Amino acid sequence: MAEPLLKVEGLTRYFDVSKPWLNRVIEREAKQWLTATADVSFEIARGETFALVGESGSGKSTIAKMIVGLLEPSAGRIVFDGQEMDFASGREMRALRKRFQMIFQDPFASLNPRWRVGDIIAEPIRTFGLMSGAEVGREVGRLLEVVGLGAADALKFPHEFSGGQRQRIAIARALSSKPEFIVCDEPTSALDVSVQAQILNLMRDLQDEFGLTYLLISHDLSVVRHMSNRIGVLYLGRLVEIADGRKLFSDPGHPYSRMLLDAVPDLTLSGRRRRQVEGEIPNPIDPPPGCAFHPRCPHAFDRCRAEIPQPKRRGTGEVACFAVEEGKI
Amino acid sequence: MPEPLLSVRDLVVEFPTRRGVLRAIDKVSFDIAEGEVLGMVGESGAGKSITGAAIIGLIEPPGRIAGGEIRLKGERIDSLSPETMRRVRGRRIGMVFQDPLTSLNPLYTVAQQLIETIRTHLDVSDKEARARAVALLDRVGIPAAARRIDDYPHHFSGGMRQRVVIALALCAEPELVIADEPTTALDVSVQAQIIDVLKEICAERGASVMLITHDMGVIAETADRVAVLYAGRLAEIGPVRDVIQAAEHPYTQGLMGSIPTLAQEHDRLVQIPGSMPRLNAIPPGCAFNPRCEQAFERCFRDRPEPLPRGGGRQVACWLYDRAGVAHG
Amino acid sequence: MSKPDTLPPDAPRPRSWLWRAWDSDVAYSFRTSPVAIVAGLVAVIIIVMAALAPFIAPYNPYDPAQLNLMDGFTPPMEPNAFTGNVYWLGTDNQGRDVFSTILYGARISLFVGFSAVLFAMVLGITLGLIAGYRGGWVDSLLMRVADVQLSFPSILIALLIFGVARGFIPPAYRETMAIWVLIVAIGLSDWVQYARVVRGATMVEKGKEYVQAARVIGAHPVKILVRHILPNVMGPVLVIATIGLALAIIAEATLSFLGVGVPPTQPSLGTLIRIGQQYLFSGEWWILLFPSITLLALALAVNLLGDWLRDALNPRLR
């Protein structure tokens, strides 16, 4: 296998969720830590779409933020095209930042309401000093056309556009620094389905045209299935399974993956009786010991309550589950 | 045909603004039979939540019902005094909203809220009301209901809270439950549980449900019939299986094609070009005409009314007008 | 904000900012609010007359050469017993024309008010942006200082600052520096409100995705604060600045009334009221009445404008 574009090793992030210092002293409480992401490792090959799925508290957005340099990891490494991200070195980070970009979930919050669309799209170009003068305007016009809007839209303000059009503007901004790698954090979850289809199709076309690599963050399994080559399933901050796109849906390994698949409403009206999903996601400040999924898992046994399972090879992917490891399921 | 439980005829809801009056709902008609689950789908801004709000008399001023009528068991409820309407709400129509925190008062225990609602609407003793409340909580799947009933809403997780809201909506034994995006704020694995609970418990009690959602999957699993709204107008209504598997309105067809599914692999999704018009820029004729590939001259001139298509289906599209077929 | 080089060459010109301003919701709300229009009119008239005082006022009350003590205590619209001069609003104890003095006084009051608000705004916005964006101990420190200051009445703080500052200024400069000391004193007593509001709004804005988008490309924090966050937190700031202007004018009047403000040779509205109240019981009511009415009208008008602006910018009340 060729050198991956992005390699993440043992990525871990804690958040301090303690009360303010004075309250802690008076109430005699210790500091509290929330483990948003624990020991996550994966690789993304050039030109592929890797998806991270998970529900709330799974740490998927935290991982995305660390990869684009918005958050510093508490432990672990992020290696982009053979170069390790060093948050301390401004110059190196700056060189790396040119090569990746991010598309956000909420197109109503991701565009500064006081800026004209042209300025919004031109911001990365100006910040990196890629072009100057009238060239910038021409480039903005070209990018707007690439994402299916018109050059004249550069003069308008974001509130003049619908949600889908705003997401196109956000995509144009992400493309303006000519990145190789784009992190898409729930890019369509704020959009209506008919518009979602437009954006997903656009993202695919752009991937083919510019040879982009995507990290797709989503809670929607059908979107993930449609878009990705490989998929990582997160539960309470840990990767429980990595599998090829098709494989995960035809033959899920981890009990949590199976449960997630069962929970997706069935549009085909096959009348299949879904297995009832049990329980809810525990509080991440105080996760269950051992495998965090064991209280909801139909296959849990003693070992699951005591030890944390590590990812083990299964076919072309990996699964972190003792029941799978010991051949019980 | 027996009288429907809820009958909405030519409902018009308007919001006056300084740039003119916006028609959020434009002549929408539908019925809900007793014990039936009617799904209401549409994109944001299509008017599905406003339809729900109009039925329970909770349109935010300056919005108002500007035309049509709403009947509950034959009795008009769209022009009742606020006081009378308040009694209809809760007693005869229960509500479940997207965010459980907005339906529960954080300052009172679950028991207080349930018992108060029961005793406001039903003539039972305090003890009886509490017994009913515990039974109901148990039924919606709250473990150790007898103990947890005295907890405050913030003690419950998101999914449990939505169960409490369902119990609250049903405790006065309403005839109709309006559920507005009841699962949107919840995680995927919890969504299915809540939908199941809502569906089962309403079926048990013979309550009809109007389920408002943008999620076709939820509708497919839950509803008996589905109404598709577009730009404040009814595009298509019919039995859920027919509409999902053989949609007739070009908008519904596009909508169904644009949903990625787990079942089959497609390279590109069907996409409807453009987006829904803003309420101040609805084109003349059919509201969908700028995005419709099959639109012809009549679509730009006349607005299509819902046409009966047999089997309880109605489609508001000129493609299915007999006169249109004759020369088309 | 738009520079010509972001516009594609063949694009139509954007609508002018003037048209956008007229068409905006705030402008519409102003046009349809009688209270706002009347208050705006009163405020504009007083401000314009004060600004143009040297051209409008019949006399220059600050010019000792123009003063005649014989004109003292002339009642309004009546000829003076000794000189026969007639003054619209009468004269004060030193023979200064009350109308002219009000215009010049309002000029000083407004200058002090505007400058103090500007000073408080710049200080408060800067500290609020830093506290809200940086968070952590910087935020805790700034906000505790703000809390401590808030627990004292602001007029007391202004008095304290005024007293301390005068102690440091050599007596020769006291007269000329007095007005600047006053501005700093009122400004320093008032920055907390701006800082708190801006800090809160900054904390909200910095979590929004457009700020994250700027951070992803490594935009400099100062640029993010000034170009991204600042324009989006200015709404509430303008509201408190307007109401703050009324309060600053009153604070200046209060300090001048207490005799610690501007020197009596250059009376502001507050100084005039102080002079006037000494003669109220001897029958010379006009020296007190007219400056008071002006102060009241100005403060009320500005305050009503502030109230209107708060409602107009609040989408919930719209």
PDB file of N, CA and C in Angstrom, chain C residues 136-173:
ATOM      1  N   GLY C 136     -10.046  31.558  29.965  1.00  0.00           N
ATOM      2  CA  GLY C 136      -9.031  31.204  30.954  1.00  0.00           C
ATOM      3  C   GLY C 136      -8.807  32.280  31.999  1.00  0.00           C
ATOM      4  N   TRP C 137      -7.532  32.388  32.460  1.00  0.00           N
ATOM      5  CA  TRP C 137      -7.272  33.292  33.584  1.00  0.00           C
ATOM      6  C   TRP C 137      -7.399  34.757  33.172  1.00  0.00           C
ATOM      7  N   VAL C 138      -7.113  35.067  31.889  1.00  0.00           N
ATOM      8  CA  VAL C 138      -7.255  36.455  31.433  1.00  0.00           C
ATOM      9  C   VAL C 138      -8.699  36.900  31.635  1.00  0.00           C
ATOM     10  N   ASP C 139      -9.599  36.022  31.212  1.00  0.00           N
ATOM     11  CA  ASP C 139     -11.027  36.287  31.335  1.00  0.00           C
ATOM     12  C   ASP C 139     -11.414  36.431  32.807  1.00  0.00           C
ATOM     13  N   SER C 140     -10.977  35.478  33.628  1.00  0.00           N
ATOM     14  CA  SER C 140     -11.332  35.526  35.053  1.00  0.00           C
ATOM     15  C   SER C 140     -10.858  36.833  35.676  1.00  0.00           C
ATOM     16  N   LEU C 141      -9.616  37.205  35.383  1.00  0.00           N
ATOM     17  CA  LEU C 141      -9.047  38.417  35.983  1.00  0.00           C
ATOM     18  C   LEU C 141      -9.861  39.645  35.580  1.00  0.00           C
ATOM     19  N   LEU C 142     -10.076  39.803  34.275  1.00  0.00           N
ATOM     20  CA  LEU C 142     -10.793  40.991  33.795  1.00  0.00           C
ATOM     21  C   LEU C 142     -12.203  41.052  34.360  1.00  0.00           C
ATOM     22  N   MET C 143     -12.845  39.914  34.398  1.00  0.00           N
ATOM     23  CA  MET C 143     -14.235  39.929  34.846  1.00  0.00           C
ATOM     24  C   MET C 143     -14.352  40.131  36.357  1.00  0.00           C
ATOM     25  N   ARG C 144     -13.345  39.658  37.131  1.00  0.00           N
ATOM     26  CA  ARG C 144     -13.402  39.941  38.570  1.00  0.00           C
ATOM     27  C   ARG C 144     -13.197  41.435  38.825  1.00  0.00           C
ATOM     28  N   VAL C 145     -12.257  42.041  38.064  1.00  0.00           N
ATOM     29  CA  VAL C 145     -12.073  43.490  38.189  1.00  0.00           C
ATOM     30  C   VAL C 145     -13.392  44.196  37.886  1.00  0.00           C
ATOM     31  N   ALA C 146     -14.053  43.719  36.818  1.00  0.00           N
ATOM     32  CA  ALA C 146     -15.326  44.324  36.438  1.00  0.00           C
ATOM     33  C   ALA C 146     -16.359  44.156  37.543  1.00  0.00           C
ATOM     34  N   ASP C 147     -16.404  42.968  38.141  1.00  0.00           N
ATOM     35  CA  ASP C 147     -17.371  42.719  39.223  1.00  0.00           C
ATOM     36  C   ASP C 147     -17.146  43.672  40.384  1.00  0.00           C
ATOM     37  N   VAL C 148     -15.857  43.818  40.752  1.00  0.00           N
ATOM     38  CA  VAL C 148     -15.541  44.699  41.880  1.00  0.00           C
ATOM     39  C   VAL C 148     -16.009  46.116  41.553  1.00  0.00           C
ATOM     40  N   GLN C 149     -15.693  46.553  40.344  1.00  0.00           N
ATOM     41  CA  GLN C 149     -16.076  47.915  39.986  1.00  0.00           C
ATOM     42  C   GLN C 149     -17.585  48.085  39.968  1.00  0.00           C
ATOM     43  N   LEU C 150     -18.296  47.051  39.513  1.00  0.00           N
ATOM     44  CA  LEU C 150     -19.755  47.149  39.432  1.00  0.00           C
ATOM     45  C   LEU C 150     -20.399  47.269  40.808  1.00  0.00           C
ATOM     46  N   SER C 151     -19.683  46.808  41.833  1.00  0.00           N
ATOM     47  CA  SER C 151     -20.305  46.836  43.159  1.00  0.00           C
ATOM     48  C   SER C 151     -20.254  48.234  43.772  1.00  0.00           C
ATOM     49  N   PHE C 152     -19.595  49.185  43.094  1.00  0.00           N
ATOM     50  CA  PHE C 152     -19.641  50.578  43.558  1.00  0.00           C
ATOM     51  C   PHE C 152     -20.500  51.387  42.603  1.00  0.00           C
ATOM     52  N   PRO C 153     -21.217  52.392  43.110  1.00  0.00           N
ATOM     53  CA  PRO C 153     -21.952  53.265  42.193  1.00  0.00           C
ATOM     54  C   PRO C 153     -20.962  53.964  41.265  1.00  0.00           C
ATOM     55  N   SER C 154     -21.333  54.080  39.988  1.00  0.00           N
ATOM     56  CA  SER C 154     -20.353  54.595  39.043  1.00  0.00           C
ATOM     57  C   SER C 154     -20.018  56.057  39.318  1.00  0.00           C
ATOM     58  N   ILE C 155     -20.968  56.810  39.891  1.00  0.00           N
ATOM     59  CA  ILE C 155     -20.674  58.226  40.144  1.00  0.00           C
ATOM     60  C   ILE C 155     -19.587  58.348  41.213  1.00  0.00           C
ATOM     61  N   LEU C 156     -19.603  57.382  42.144  1.00  0.00           N
ATOM     62  CA  LEU C 156     -18.593  57.367  43.197  1.00  0.00           C
ATOM     63  C   LEU C 156     -17.219  57.099  42.603  1.00  0.00           C
ATOM     64  N   ILE C 157     -17.182  56.191  41.649  1.00  0.00           N
ATOM     65  CA  ILE C 157     -15.918  55.860  40.994  1.00  0.00           C
ATOM     66  C   ILE C 157     -15.417  57.046  40.196  1.00  0.00           C
ATOM     67  N   ALA C 158     -16.344  57.697  39.490  1.00  0.00           N
ATOM     68  CA  ALA C 158     -15.949  58.882  38.737  1.00  0.00           C
ATOM     69  C   ALA C 158     -15.383  59.938  39.682  1.00  0.00           C
ATOM     70  N   LEU C 159     -16.056  60.152  40.809  1.00  0.00           N
ATOM     71  CA  LEU C 159     -15.574  61.131  41.802  1.00  0.00           C
ATOM     72  C   LEU C 159     -14.178  60.767  42.275  1.00  0.00           C
ATOM     73  N   LEU C 160     -13.984  59.493  42.547  1.00  0.00           N
ATOM     74  CA  LEU C 160     -12.702  59.019  43.055  1.00  0.00           C
ATOM     75  C   LEU C 160     -11.603  59.257  42.017  1.00  0.00           C
ATOM     76  N   ILE C 161     -11.886  58.825  40.780  1.00  0.00           N
ATOM     77  CA  ILE C 161     -10.885  59.001  39.727  1.00  0.00           C
ATOM     78  C   ILE C 161     -10.595  60.479  39.526  1.00  0.00           C
ATOM     79  N   PHE C 162     -11.667  61.254  39.541  1.00  0.00           N
ATOM     80  CA  PHE C 162     -11.508  62.695  39.355  1.00  0.00           C
ATOM     81  C   PHE C 162     -10.598  63.289  40.432  1.00  0.00           C
ATOM     82  N   GLY C 163     -10.865  62.892  41.677  1.00  0.00           N
ATOM     83  CA  GLY C 163     -10.069  63.408  42.792  1.00  0.00           C
ATOM     84  C   GLY C 163      -8.609  63.003  42.682  1.00  0.00           C
ATOM     85  N   VAL C 164      -8.388  61.725  42.403  1.00  0.00           N
ATOM     86  CA  VAL C 164      -7.020  61.222  42.303  1.00  0.00           C
ATOM     87  C   VAL C 164      -6.282  61.928  41.171  1.00  0.00           C
ATOM     88  N   ALA C 165      -6.974  62.054  40.018  1.00  0.00           N
ATOM     89  CA  ALA C 165      -6.325  62.660  38.853  1.00  0.00           C
ATOM     90  C   ALA C 165      -5.941  64.104  39.137  1.00  0.00           C
ATOM     91  N   ARG C 166      -6.817  64.821  39.796  1.00  0.00           N
ATOM     92  CA  ARG C 166      -6.505  66.225  40.083  1.00  0.00           C
ATOM     93  C   ARG C 166      -5.292  66.339  40.990  1.00  0.00           C
ATOM     94  N   GLY C 167      -5.145  65.354  41.857  1.00  0.00           N
ATOM     95  CA  GLY C 167      -3.982  65.371  42.736  1.00  0.00           C
ATOM     96  C   GLY C 167      -2.677  65.272  41.967  1.00  0.00           C
ATOM     97  N   PHE C 168      -2.725  64.592  40.824  1.00  0.00           N
ATOM     98  CA  PHE C 168      -1.500  64.388  40.044  1.00  0.00           C
ATOM     99  C   PHE C 168      -1.211  65.540  39.086  1.00  0.00           C
ATOM    100  N   ILE C 169      -2.214  66.359  38.801  1.00  0.00           N
ATOM    101  CA  ILE C 169      -2.029  67.400  37.789  1.00  0.00           C
ATOM    102  C   ILE C 169      -1.575  68.686  38.473  1.00  0.00           C
ATOM    103  N   PRO C 170      -0.518  69.304  37.950  1.00  0.00           N
ATOM    104  CA  PRO C 170      -0.050  70.556  38.545  1.00  0.00           C
ATOM    105  C   PRO C 170      -1.142  71.622  38.488  1.00  0.00           C
ATOM    106  N   PRO C 171      -1.245  72.467  39.502  1.00  0.00           N
ATOM    107  CA  PRO C 171      -2.350  73.437  39.592  1.00  0.00           C
ATOM    108  C   PRO C 171      -2.489  74.301  38.342  1.00  0.00           C
ATOM    109  N   ALA C 172      -1.379  74.583  37.668  1.00  0.00           N
ATOM    110  CA  ALA C 172      -1.440  75.472  36.510  1.00  0.00           C
ATOM    111  C   ALA C 172      -2.291  74.859  35.391  1.00  0.00           C
ATOM    112  N   TYR C 173      -2.304  73.528  35.322  1.00  0.00           N
ATOM    113  CA  TYR C 173      -3.023  72.889  34.215  1.00  0.00           C
ATOM    114  C   TYR C 173      -4.431  72.456  34.603  1.00  0.00           C
TER     115      TYR C 173
END
